[in-house]
PDB file of C-alpha atoms in Angstrom:
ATOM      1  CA  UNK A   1     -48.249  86.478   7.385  1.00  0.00           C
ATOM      2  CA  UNK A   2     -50.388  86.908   4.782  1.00  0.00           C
ATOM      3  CA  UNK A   3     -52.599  89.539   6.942  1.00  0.00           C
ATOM      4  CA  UNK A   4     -49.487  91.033   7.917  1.00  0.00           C
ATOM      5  CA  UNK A   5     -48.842  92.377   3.880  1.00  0.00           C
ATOM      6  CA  UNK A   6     -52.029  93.087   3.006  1.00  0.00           C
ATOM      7  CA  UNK A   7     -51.659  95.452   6.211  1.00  0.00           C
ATOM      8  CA  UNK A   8     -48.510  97.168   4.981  1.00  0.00           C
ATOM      9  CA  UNK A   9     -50.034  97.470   1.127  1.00  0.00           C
ATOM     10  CA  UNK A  10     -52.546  98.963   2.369  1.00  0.00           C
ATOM     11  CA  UNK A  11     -50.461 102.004   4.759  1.00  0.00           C
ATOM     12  CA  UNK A  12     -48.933 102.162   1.495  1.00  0.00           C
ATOM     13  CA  UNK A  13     -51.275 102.579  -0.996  1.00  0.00           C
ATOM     14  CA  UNK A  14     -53.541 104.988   1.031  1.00  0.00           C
ATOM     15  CA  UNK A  15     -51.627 106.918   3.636  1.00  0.00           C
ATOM     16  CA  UNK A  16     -48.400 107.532   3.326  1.00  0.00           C
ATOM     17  CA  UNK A  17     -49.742 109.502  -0.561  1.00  0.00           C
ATOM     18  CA  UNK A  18     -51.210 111.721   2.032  1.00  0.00           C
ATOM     19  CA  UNK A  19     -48.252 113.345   3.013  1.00  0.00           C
ATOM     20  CA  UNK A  20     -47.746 114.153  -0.703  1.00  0.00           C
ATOM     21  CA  UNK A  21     -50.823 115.518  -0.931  1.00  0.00           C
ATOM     22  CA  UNK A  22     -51.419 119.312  -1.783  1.00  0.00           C
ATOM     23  CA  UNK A  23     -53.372 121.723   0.170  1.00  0.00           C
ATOM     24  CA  UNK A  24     -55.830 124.473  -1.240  1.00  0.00           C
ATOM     25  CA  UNK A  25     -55.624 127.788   0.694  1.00  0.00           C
ATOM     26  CA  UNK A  26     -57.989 130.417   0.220  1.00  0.00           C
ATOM     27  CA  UNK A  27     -57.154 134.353  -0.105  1.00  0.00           C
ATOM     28  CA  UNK A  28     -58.939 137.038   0.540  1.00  0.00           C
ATOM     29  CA  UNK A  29     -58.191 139.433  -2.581  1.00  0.00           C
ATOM     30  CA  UNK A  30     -57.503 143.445  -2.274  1.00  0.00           C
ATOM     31  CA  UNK A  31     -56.934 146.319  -4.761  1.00  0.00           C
ATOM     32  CA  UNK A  32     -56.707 148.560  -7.015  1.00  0.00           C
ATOM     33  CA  UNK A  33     -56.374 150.164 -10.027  1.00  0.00           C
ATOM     34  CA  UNK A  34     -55.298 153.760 -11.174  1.00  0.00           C
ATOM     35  CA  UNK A  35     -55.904 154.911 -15.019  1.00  0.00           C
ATOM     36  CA  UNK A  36     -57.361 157.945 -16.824  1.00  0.00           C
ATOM     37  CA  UNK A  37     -57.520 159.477 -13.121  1.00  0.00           C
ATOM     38  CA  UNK A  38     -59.966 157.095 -11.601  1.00  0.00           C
ATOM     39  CA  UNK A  39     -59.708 154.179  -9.515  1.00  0.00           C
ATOM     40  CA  UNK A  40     -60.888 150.810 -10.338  1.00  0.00           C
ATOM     41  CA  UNK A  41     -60.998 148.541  -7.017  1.00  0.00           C
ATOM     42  CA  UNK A  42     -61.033 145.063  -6.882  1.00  0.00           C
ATOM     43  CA  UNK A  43     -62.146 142.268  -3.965  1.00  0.00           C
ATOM     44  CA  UNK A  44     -62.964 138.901  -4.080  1.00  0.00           C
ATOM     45  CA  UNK A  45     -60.922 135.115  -3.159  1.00  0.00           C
ATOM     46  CA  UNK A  46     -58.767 132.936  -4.845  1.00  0.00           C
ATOM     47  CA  UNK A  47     -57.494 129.280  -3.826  1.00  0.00           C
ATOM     48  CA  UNK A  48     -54.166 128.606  -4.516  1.00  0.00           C
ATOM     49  CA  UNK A  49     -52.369 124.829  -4.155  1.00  0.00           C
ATOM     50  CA  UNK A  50     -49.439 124.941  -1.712  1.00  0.00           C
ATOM     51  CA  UNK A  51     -47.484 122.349  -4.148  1.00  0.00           C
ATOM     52  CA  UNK A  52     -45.100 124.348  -6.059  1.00  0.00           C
ATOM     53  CA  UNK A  53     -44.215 122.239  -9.634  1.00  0.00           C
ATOM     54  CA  UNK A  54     -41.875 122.732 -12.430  1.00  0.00           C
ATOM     55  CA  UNK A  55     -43.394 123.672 -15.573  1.00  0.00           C
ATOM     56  CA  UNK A  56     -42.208 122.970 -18.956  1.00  0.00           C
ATOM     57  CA  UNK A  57     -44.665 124.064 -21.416  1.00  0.00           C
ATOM     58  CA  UNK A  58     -41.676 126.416 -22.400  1.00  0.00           C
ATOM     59  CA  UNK A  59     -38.965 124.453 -23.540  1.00  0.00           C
ATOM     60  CA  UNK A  60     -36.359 127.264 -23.678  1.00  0.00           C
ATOM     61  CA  UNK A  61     -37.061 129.000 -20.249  1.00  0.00           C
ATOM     62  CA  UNK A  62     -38.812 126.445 -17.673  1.00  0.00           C
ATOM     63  CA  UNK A  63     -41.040 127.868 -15.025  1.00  0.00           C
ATOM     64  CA  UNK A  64     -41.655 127.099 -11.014  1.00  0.00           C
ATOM     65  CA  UNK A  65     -45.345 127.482 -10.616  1.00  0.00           C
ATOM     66  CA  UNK A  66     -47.893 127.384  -8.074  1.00  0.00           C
ATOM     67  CA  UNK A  67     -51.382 126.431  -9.428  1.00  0.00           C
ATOM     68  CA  UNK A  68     -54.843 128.669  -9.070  1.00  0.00           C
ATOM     69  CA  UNK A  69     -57.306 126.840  -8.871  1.00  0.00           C
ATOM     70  CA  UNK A  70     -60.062 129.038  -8.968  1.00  0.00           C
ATOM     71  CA  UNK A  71     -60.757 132.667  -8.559  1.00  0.00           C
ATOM     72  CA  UNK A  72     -64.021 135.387  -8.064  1.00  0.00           C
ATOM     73  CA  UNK A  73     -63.279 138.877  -8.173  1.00  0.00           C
ATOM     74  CA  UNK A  74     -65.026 141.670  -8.331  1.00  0.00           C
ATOM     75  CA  UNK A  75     -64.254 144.644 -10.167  1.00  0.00           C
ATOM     76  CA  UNK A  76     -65.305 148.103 -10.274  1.00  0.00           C
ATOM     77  CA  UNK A  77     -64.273 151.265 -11.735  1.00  0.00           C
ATOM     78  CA  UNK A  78     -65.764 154.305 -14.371  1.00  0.00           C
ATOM     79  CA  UNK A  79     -65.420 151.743 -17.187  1.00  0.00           C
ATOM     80  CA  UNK A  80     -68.316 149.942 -15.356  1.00  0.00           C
ATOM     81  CA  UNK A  81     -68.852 146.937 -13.047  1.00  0.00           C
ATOM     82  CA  UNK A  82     -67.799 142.956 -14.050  1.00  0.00           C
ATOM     83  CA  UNK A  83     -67.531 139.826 -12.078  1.00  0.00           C
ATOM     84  CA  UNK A  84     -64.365 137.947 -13.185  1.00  0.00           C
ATOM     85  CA  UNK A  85     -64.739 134.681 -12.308  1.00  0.00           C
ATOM     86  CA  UNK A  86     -63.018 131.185 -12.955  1.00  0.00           C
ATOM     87  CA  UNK A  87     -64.319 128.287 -10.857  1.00  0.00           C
ATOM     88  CA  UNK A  88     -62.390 126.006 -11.847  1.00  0.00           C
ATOM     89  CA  UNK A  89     -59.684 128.555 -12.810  1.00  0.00           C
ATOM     90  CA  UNK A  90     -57.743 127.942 -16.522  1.00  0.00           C
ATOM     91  CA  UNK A  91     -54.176 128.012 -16.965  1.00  0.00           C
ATOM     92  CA  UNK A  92     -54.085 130.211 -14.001  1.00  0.00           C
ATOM     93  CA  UNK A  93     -50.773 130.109 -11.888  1.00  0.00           C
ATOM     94  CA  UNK A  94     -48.290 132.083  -9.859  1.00  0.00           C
ATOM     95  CA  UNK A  95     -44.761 131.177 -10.993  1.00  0.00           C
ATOM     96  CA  UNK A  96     -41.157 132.306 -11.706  1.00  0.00           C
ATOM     97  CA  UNK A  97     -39.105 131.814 -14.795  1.00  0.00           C
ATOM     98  CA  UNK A  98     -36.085 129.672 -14.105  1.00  0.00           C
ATOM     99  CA  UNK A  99     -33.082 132.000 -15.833  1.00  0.00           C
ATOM    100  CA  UNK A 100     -30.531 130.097 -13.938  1.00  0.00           C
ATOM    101  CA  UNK A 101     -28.923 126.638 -13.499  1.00  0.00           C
ATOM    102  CA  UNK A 102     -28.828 127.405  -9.820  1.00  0.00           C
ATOM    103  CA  UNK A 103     -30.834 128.263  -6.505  1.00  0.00           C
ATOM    104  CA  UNK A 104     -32.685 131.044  -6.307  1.00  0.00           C
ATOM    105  CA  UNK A 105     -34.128 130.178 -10.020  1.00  0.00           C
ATOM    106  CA  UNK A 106     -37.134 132.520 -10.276  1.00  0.00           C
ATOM    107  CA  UNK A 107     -35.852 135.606 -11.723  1.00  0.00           C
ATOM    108  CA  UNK A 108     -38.886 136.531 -13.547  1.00  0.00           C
ATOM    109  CA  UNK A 109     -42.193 136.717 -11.514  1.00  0.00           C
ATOM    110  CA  UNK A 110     -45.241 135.866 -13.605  1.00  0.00           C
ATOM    111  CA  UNK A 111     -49.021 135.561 -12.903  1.00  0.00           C
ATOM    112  CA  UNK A 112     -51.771 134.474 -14.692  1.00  0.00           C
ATOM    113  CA  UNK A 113     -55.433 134.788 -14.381  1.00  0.00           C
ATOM    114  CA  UNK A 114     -57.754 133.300 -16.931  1.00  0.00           C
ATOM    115  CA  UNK A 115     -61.361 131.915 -17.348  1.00  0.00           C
ATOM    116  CA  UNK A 116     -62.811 130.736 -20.544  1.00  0.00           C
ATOM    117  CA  UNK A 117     -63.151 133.879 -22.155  1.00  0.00           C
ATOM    118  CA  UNK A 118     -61.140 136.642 -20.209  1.00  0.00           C
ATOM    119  CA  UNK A 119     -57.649 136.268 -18.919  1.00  0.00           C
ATOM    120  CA  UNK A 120     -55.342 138.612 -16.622  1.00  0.00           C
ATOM    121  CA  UNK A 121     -51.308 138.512 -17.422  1.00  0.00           C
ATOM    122  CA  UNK A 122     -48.441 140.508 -15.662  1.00  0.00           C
ATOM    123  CA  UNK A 123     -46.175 143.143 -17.634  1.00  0.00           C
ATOM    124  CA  UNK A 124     -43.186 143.509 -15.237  1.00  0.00           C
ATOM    125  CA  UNK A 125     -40.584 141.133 -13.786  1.00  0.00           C
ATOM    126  CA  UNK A 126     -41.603 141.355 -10.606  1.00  0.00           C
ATOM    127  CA  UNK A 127     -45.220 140.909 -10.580  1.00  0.00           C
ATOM    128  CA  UNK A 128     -45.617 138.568  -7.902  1.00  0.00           C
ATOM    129  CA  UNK A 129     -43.734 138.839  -4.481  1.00  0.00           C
ATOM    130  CA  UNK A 130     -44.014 137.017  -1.716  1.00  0.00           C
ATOM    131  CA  UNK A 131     -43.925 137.856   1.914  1.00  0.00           C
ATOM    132  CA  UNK A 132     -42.659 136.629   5.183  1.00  0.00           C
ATOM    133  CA  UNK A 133     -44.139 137.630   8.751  1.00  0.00           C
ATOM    134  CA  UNK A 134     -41.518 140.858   9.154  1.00  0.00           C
ATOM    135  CA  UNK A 135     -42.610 142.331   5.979  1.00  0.00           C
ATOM    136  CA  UNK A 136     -39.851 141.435   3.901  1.00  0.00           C
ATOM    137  CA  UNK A 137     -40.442 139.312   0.798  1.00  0.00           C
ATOM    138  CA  UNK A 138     -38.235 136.080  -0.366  1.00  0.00           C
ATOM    139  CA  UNK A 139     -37.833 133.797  -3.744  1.00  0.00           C
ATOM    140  CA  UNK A 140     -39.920 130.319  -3.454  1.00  0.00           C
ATOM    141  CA  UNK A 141     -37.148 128.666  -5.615  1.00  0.00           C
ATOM    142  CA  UNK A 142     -34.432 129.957  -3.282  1.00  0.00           C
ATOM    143  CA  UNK A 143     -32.663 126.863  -1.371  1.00  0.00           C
ATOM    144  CA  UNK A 144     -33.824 128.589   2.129  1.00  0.00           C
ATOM    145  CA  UNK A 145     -37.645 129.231   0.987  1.00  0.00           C
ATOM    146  CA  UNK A 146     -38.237 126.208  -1.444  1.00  0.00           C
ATOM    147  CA  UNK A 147     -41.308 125.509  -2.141  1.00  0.00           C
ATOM    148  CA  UNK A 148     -43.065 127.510   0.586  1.00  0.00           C
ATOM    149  CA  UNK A 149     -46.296 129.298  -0.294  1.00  0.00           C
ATOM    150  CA  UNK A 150     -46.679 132.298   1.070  1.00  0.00           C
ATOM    151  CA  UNK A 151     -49.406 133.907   3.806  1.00  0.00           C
ATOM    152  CA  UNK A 152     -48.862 137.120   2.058  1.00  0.00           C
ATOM    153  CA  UNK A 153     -48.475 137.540  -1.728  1.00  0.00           C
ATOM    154  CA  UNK A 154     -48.375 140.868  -3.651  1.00  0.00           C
ATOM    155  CA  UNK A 155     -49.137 141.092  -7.561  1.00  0.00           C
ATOM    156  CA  UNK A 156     -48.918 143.599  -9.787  1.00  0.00           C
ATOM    157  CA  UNK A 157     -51.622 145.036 -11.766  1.00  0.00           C
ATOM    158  CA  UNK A 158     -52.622 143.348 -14.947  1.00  0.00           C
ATOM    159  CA  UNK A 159     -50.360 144.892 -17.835  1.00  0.00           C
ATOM    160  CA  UNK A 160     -52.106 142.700 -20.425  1.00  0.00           C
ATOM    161  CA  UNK A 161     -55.746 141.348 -20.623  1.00  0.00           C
ATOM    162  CA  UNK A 162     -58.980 141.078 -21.886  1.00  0.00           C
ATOM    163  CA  UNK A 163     -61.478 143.106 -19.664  1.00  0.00           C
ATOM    164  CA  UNK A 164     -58.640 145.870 -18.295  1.00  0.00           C
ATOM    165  CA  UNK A 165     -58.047 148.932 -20.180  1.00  0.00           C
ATOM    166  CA  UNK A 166     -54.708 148.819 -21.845  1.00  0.00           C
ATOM    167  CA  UNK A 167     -53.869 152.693 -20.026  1.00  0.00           C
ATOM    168  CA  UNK A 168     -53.585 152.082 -16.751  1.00  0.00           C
ATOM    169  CA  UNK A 169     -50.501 152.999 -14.779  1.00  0.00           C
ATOM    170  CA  UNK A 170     -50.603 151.786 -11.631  1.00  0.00           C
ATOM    171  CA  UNK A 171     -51.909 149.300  -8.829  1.00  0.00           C
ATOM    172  CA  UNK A 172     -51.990 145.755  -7.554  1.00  0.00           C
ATOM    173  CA  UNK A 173     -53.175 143.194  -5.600  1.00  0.00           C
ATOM    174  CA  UNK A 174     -53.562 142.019  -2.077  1.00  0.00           C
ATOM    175  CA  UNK A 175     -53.460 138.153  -1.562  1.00  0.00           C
ATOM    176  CA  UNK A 176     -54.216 137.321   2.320  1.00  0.00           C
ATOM    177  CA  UNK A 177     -54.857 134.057   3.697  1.00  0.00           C
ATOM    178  CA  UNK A 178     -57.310 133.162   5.150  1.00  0.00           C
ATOM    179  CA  UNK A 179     -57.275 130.996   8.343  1.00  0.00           C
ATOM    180  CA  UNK A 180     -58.667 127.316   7.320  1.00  0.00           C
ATOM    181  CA  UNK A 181     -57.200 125.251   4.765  1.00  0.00           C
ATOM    182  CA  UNK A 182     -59.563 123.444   2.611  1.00  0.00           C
ATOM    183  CA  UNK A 183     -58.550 119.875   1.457  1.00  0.00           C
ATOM    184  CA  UNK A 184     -58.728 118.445  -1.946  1.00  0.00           C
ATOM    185  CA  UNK A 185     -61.263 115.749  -2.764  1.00  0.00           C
ATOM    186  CA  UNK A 186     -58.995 113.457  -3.916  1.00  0.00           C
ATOM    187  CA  UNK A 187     -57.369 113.957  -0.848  1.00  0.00           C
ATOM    188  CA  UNK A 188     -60.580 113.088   1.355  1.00  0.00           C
ATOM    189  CA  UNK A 189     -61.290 109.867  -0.952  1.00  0.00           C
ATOM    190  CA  UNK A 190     -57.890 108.495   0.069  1.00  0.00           C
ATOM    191  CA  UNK A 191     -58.712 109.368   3.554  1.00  0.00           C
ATOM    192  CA  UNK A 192     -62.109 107.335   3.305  1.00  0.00           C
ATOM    193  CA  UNK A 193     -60.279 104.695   1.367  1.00  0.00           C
ATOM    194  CA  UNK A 194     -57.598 104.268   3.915  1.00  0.00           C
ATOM    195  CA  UNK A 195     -60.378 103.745   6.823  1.00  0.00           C
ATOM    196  CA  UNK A 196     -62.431 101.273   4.841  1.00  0.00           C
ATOM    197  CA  UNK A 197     -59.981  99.350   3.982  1.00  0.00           C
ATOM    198  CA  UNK A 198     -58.507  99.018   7.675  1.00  0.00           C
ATOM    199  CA  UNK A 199     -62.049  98.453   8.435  1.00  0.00           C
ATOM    200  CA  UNK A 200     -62.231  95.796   6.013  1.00  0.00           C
ATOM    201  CA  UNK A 201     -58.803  94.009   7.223  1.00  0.00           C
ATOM    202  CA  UNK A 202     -59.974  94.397  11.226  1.00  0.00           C
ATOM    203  CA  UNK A 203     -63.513  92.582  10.183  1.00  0.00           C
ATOM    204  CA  UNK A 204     -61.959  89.813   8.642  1.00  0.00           C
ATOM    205  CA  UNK A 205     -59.530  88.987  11.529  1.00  0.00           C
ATOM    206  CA  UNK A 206     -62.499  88.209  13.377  1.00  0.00           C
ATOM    207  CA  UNK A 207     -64.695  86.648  11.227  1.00  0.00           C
TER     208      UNK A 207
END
């Protein structure tokens, strides 16, 4: 009997979490740029957690949010070439303002990109969109869509930040997933934990 509980603490403790687990899914990063007549391009990745949370650092207007969790882009343009990087990323999300008491929520797209000196923030309501297979784009905080990251995200260019010159007009970015998802550590300990500790219970049943 006894053998029987410590069997069912341990399917407790250690799997089922797993299906609660997030994922990390990296993008490959396009764009661009457009200010004083020139182009500034940027590539690089970004990992993004497929666990979409409610944020309340604002108490007046609560956000849905996925989290970054890191970034490396590369920029380039006249104003010269700079490697914005945040591995791990800080404060970085992708998230939409709740300004309703009902599905769809997000109103308000909002990004943010930030290291621990430069940071990237959106100017325009709809800064982040994201897309299904046919092209068309849909609210994560809609009842239909809840909580469902994206393959395909748009953003638009960074209105406000540290390392971006405050005149451009125009641009964005291209978020594209990549094919292999990449588990989180904590995600593999449990996995390992799980295993040894069935391992543990089989050896003593036949000690």
């Amino acid at each position: 009997m006894l053998r029987k509980i410590f069997t069912i603490v341990i399917l407790l403790v250690y799997v089922l979490p797993l299906q609660a687990m997030a994922t990390l899914y990296d993008y490959r990063v396009t764009g661009s740029f457009t200010y004083e007549n020139a182009v500034t391009t940027v590539a690089g990745t970004m990992t993004i957690s497929d666990v979409m949370r409610e944020d309340h650092s604002n108490p007046i207007i609560p956000t849905y949010v996925f989290d970054i969790t890191k970034f490396s882009l590369d920029v380039n343009g006249t104003g010269g070439a700079f490697a914005f990087v945040g591995d791990p990323a800080k404060y970085s999300i992708l998230g939409w303002e709740c300004r309703s008491l009902s599905p769809p929520y997000g109103e308000w797209g909002v990004y943010a990109l930030a290291n621990e000196t430069d940071y990237w923030l959106n100017g325009t309501w709809s800064a982040v969109k994201f897309y299904l297979p046919d092209g068309s784009f849909y609210d994560p905080t809609s009842t239909e869509y809840f909580g469902q990251l994206a393959s395909l995200i748009s953003l638009d260019m960074p209105f406000n930040s540290t390392n971006m010159p405050p005149s451009a007009v125009g641009g964005g970015m291209w978020l594209e997933r990549m094919p292999a998802p990449v588990p989180e550590p904590s995600m593999l300990l449990l996995i390992g934990s799980g295993l040894a500790g069935l391992g543990l219970l089989r050896r003593r049943r036949f000690i």
